[in-house]
Amino acid sequence: RYVDKGWVPVQRLELNRLVSGKFKLLILHSAFDVPTLPQRLTEAVQRVETDLRGKIRKTKPVKITGSVVSAFPPCISNIHDDATQGKNLSHEARFALASFLLKIGMSKEEVLGVFKAAPDFVRGLAEYQVGHIASKGAGEGYTPPGCSKLQGNSLCPVYLGTAKDPLCEYVQHPLGFYQTRAWEVSKGIDNHSWYATKKRKRQSL
């Protein structure tokens, strides 16, 4: 970085991202005075919470020995390449990549290593953000966005027509793609014609 008498020039996009990150930290660390709910309403909320807790399926990490980069879906592969090449990523792209890498078993330190080439990388802030994604307050961690969300954020190269993979039509989530492709890689399978007979199409791309 060029420093001129203690000043570091930054681009508008970098400034916006730094200010946004600072505001997020201020909000997350702020103490809010939340009024107490009426007793009847509190009891009703607790009943609903108890009922839902037994119905919600918890998402468990996808456990595959080692992270198989060649098994990444096109969306994650593109974002991963951009991150390691030091390109600026949108907030949506960063969240998708970090949450995906954590879910397939990478450590927080390994995930930070992927983002360290970013031009606006600040280790303290990055550690906090990755830690927040990993913990989600309840120890479960955030699940990465599904295909429809990635398509809506223009992060799906197959949807945009800049990439092609036959497996994408048979899954609706990057983790589903990774599980299948990692299994193929482990078995040495490179002929994907079996999708048509063993899987049901989930989307048309």
Coordinates of C-alpha atoms in Angstrom, one line a residue:
R1 CA 0.0 0.0 0.0
Y2 CA 1.2 3.5 -0.8
V3 CA 1.4 5.8 2.3
D4 CA 1.6 9.5 2.0
K5 CA 2.3 11.3 5.3
G6 CA 0.3 8.7 7.3
W7 CA -2.6 8.6 4.8
V8 CA -3.4 5.6 2.7
P9 CA -5.4 6.2 -0.4
V10 CA -8.3 3.8 -1.0
Q11 CA -10.9 3.3 -3.8
R12 CA -14.5 4.2 -3.2
L13 CA -15.5 0.4 -3.2
E14 CA -12.8 -0.3 -0.5
L15 CA -14.0 2.6 1.6
N16 CA -17.6 1.5 1.4
R17 CA -16.6 -2.0 2.5
L18 CA -14.4 -0.8 5.4
V19 CA -17.2 1.5 6.6
S20 CA -19.8 -1.3 6.3
G21 CA -17.6 -3.6 8.3
K22 CA -17.1 -1.1 11.0
F23 CA -20.8 -0.4 11.3
K24 CA -21.5 -4.2 11.5
L25 CA -19.1 -4.5 14.4
L26 CA -20.6 -1.5 16.2
I27 CA -24.1 -2.9 15.8
L28 CA -23.1 -6.4 16.9
H29 CA -21.3 -5.1 20.0
S30 CA -24.0 -2.6 20.9
A31 CA -26.2 -3.2 23.9
F32 CA -29.9 -3.0 23.2
D33 CA -32.5 -2.3 25.8
V34 CA -35.2 -4.8 24.9
P35 CA -38.4 -4.4 26.9
T36 CA -39.8 -7.5 28.7
L37 CA -42.6 -9.3 27.0
P38 CA -45.9 -9.7 28.8
Q39 CA -46.1 -13.0 30.7
R40 CA -48.8 -14.5 28.5
L41 CA -46.9 -13.6 25.3
T42 CA -43.7 -15.0 26.8
E43 CA -45.4 -18.3 27.6
A44 CA -46.8 -18.5 24.0
V45 CA -43.4 -17.9 22.5
Q46 CA -41.8 -20.5 24.6
R47 CA -44.5 -23.1 23.6
V48 CA -43.9 -22.4 19.9
E49 CA -40.1 -22.5 20.4
T50 CA -40.3 -25.8 22.2
D51 CA -42.5 -27.3 19.5
L52 CA -40.3 -26.0 16.6
R53 CA -37.1 -27.2 18.3
G54 CA -38.2 -30.8 17.9
K55 CA -39.2 -30.4 14.2
I56 CA -36.3 -28.4 12.8
R57 CA -33.6 -30.6 11.3
K58 CA -30.2 -29.6 12.3
T59 CA -27.6 -29.2 9.5
K60 CA -24.5 -31.3 10.2
P61 CA -21.1 -30.6 8.5
V62 CA -20.4 -32.6 5.4
K63 CA -17.6 -34.8 6.5
I64 CA -15.3 -35.9 3.6
T65 CA -11.6 -36.7 4.2
G66 CA -9.8 -33.6 3.1
S67 CA -11.4 -30.7 1.1
V68 CA -11.5 -31.8 -2.5
V69 CA -11.1 -28.6 -4.5
S70 CA -11.8 -30.5 -7.7
A71 CA -15.2 -31.4 -6.3
F72 CA -16.2 -27.7 -5.8
P73 CA -19.4 -26.7 -7.7
P74 CA -18.8 -24.1 -10.4
C75 CA -20.1 -21.3 -8.3
I76 CA -17.8 -22.0 -5.3
S77 CA -14.9 -22.8 -7.6
N78 CA -15.2 -19.3 -9.3
I79 CA -15.4 -17.5 -6.0
H80 CA -12.5 -19.5 -4.5
D81 CA -10.4 -18.7 -7.5
D82 CA -11.2 -15.0 -7.3
A83 CA -10.4 -15.0 -3.6
T84 CA -7.0 -16.6 -3.9
Q85 CA -6.2 -14.3 -6.8
G86 CA -6.8 -11.3 -4.6
K87 CA -9.9 -10.0 -6.3
N88 CA -12.5 -8.0 -4.4
L89 CA -15.5 -10.1 -3.6
S90 CA -19.1 -9.0 -2.8
H91 CA -20.5 -9.6 0.7
E92 CA -22.7 -12.4 -0.7
A93 CA -19.7 -14.1 -2.4
R94 CA -17.6 -14.0 0.8
F95 CA -20.4 -15.4 2.9
A96 CA -21.2 -18.2 0.4
L97 CA -17.5 -19.2 0.2
A98 CA -16.8 -19.0 3.9
S99 CA -19.9 -20.9 5.0
F100 CA -19.3 -23.6 2.3
L101 CA -15.6 -24.1 3.3
L102 CA -16.5 -24.4 7.0
K103 CA -19.3 -26.8 6.3
I104 CA -17.0 -29.2 4.3
G105 CA -14.7 -29.4 7.3
M106 CA -12.1 -26.6 6.8
S107 CA -10.9 -24.9 10.0
K108 CA -11.4 -21.2 10.6
E109 CA -7.7 -20.7 10.1
E110 CA -7.7 -22.4 6.7
V111 CA -10.7 -20.3 5.6
L112 CA -8.9 -17.1 6.7
G113 CA -5.9 -18.3 4.5
V114 CA -8.2 -18.3 1.5
F115 CA -9.2 -14.7 2.1
K116 CA -5.9 -13.2 3.1
A117 CA -5.1 -12.2 -0.5
A118 CA -8.1 -9.8 -0.5
P119 CA -7.0 -6.2 -1.1
D120 CA -9.0 -5.0 1.9
F121 CA -8.1 -7.9 4.2
V122 CA -8.0 -6.9 7.9
R123 CA -7.2 -10.0 10.0
G124 CA -9.1 -8.9 13.1
L125 CA -12.3 -8.2 11.2
A126 CA -11.9 -11.3 9.0
E127 CA -11.4 -13.5 12.1
Y128 CA -14.6 -12.0 13.7
Q129 CA -16.7 -12.5 10.6
V130 CA -15.5 -16.1 9.9
G131 CA -16.0 -16.9 13.6
H132 CA -19.5 -15.5 13.5
I133 CA -20.3 -17.6 10.4
A134 CA -18.8 -20.7 12.1
S135 CA -20.7 -20.3 15.4
K136 CA -24.0 -18.7 14.6
G137 CA -24.5 -18.4 18.3
A138 CA -25.8 -21.9 18.7
G139 CA -22.7 -23.8 17.7
E140 CA -24.2 -25.1 14.4
G141 CA -22.7 -22.6 11.9
Y142 CA -24.5 -21.0 9.0
T143 CA -25.4 -23.1 6.0
P144 CA -24.2 -21.7 2.6
P145 CA -27.0 -20.3 0.3
G146 CA -28.7 -22.7 -2.1
C147 CA -28.6 -22.6 -5.9
S148 CA -31.7 -20.2 -6.3
K149 CA -30.1 -17.7 -3.9
L150 CA -26.7 -17.8 -5.7
Q151 CA -28.5 -17.4 -9.1
G152 CA -30.4 -14.4 -7.7
N153 CA -27.0 -12.8 -6.6
S154 CA -25.4 -13.5 -10.0
L155 CA -23.0 -16.0 -8.5
C156 CA -23.9 -19.0 -10.5
P157 CA -21.8 -19.2 -13.7
V158 CA -23.9 -22.1 -15.0
Y159 CA -27.1 -19.9 -14.7
L160 CA -25.2 -17.0 -16.3
G161 CA -24.1 -19.2 -19.2
T162 CA -20.4 -18.9 -18.6
A163 CA -19.8 -22.5 -17.3
K164 CA -21.4 -25.9 -17.7
D165 CA -21.6 -29.0 -15.5
P166 CA -24.2 -31.8 -15.9
L167 CA -24.5 -32.3 -12.1
C168 CA -25.9 -28.8 -11.6
E169 CA -29.3 -29.8 -13.0
Y170 CA -29.6 -32.6 -10.4
V171 CA -28.9 -30.6 -7.3
Q172 CA -30.3 -27.5 -5.6
H173 CA -27.5 -26.8 -3.2
P174 CA -23.7 -26.5 -3.4
L175 CA -23.2 -29.0 -0.6
G176 CA -25.3 -31.6 -2.5
F177 CA -23.0 -31.0 -5.5
Y178 CA -19.9 -31.4 -3.4
Q179 CA -21.0 -34.6 -1.8
T180 CA -21.8 -36.3 -5.1
R181 CA -18.7 -35.0 -7.0
A182 CA -16.3 -35.8 -4.1
W183 CA -17.7 -39.3 -4.1
E184 CA -17.1 -39.5 -7.8
V185 CA -13.5 -38.2 -7.4
S186 CA -12.8 -40.8 -4.6
K187 CA -14.1 -43.6 -6.9
G188 CA -12.3 -42.3 -10.0
I189 CA -15.6 -41.8 -11.8
D190 CA -15.4 -39.3 -14.7
N191 CA -18.4 -40.5 -16.7
H192 CA -21.5 -38.6 -15.5
S193 CA -24.1 -40.3 -17.6
W194 CA -25.4 -42.2 -14.5
Y195 CA -27.1 -39.0 -13.4
A196 CA -29.9 -39.4 -15.9
T197 CA -30.9 -42.9 -14.6
K198 CA -30.1 -42.5 -10.8
K199 CA -31.1 -38.9 -10.1
R200 CA -34.1 -36.7 -10.6
K201 CA -33.6 -33.3 -12.2
R202 CA -34.0 -30.5 -9.8
Q203 CA -33.7 -27.5 -12.0
S204 CA -33.3 -26.6 -15.7
L205 CA -30.2 -24.6 -16.6

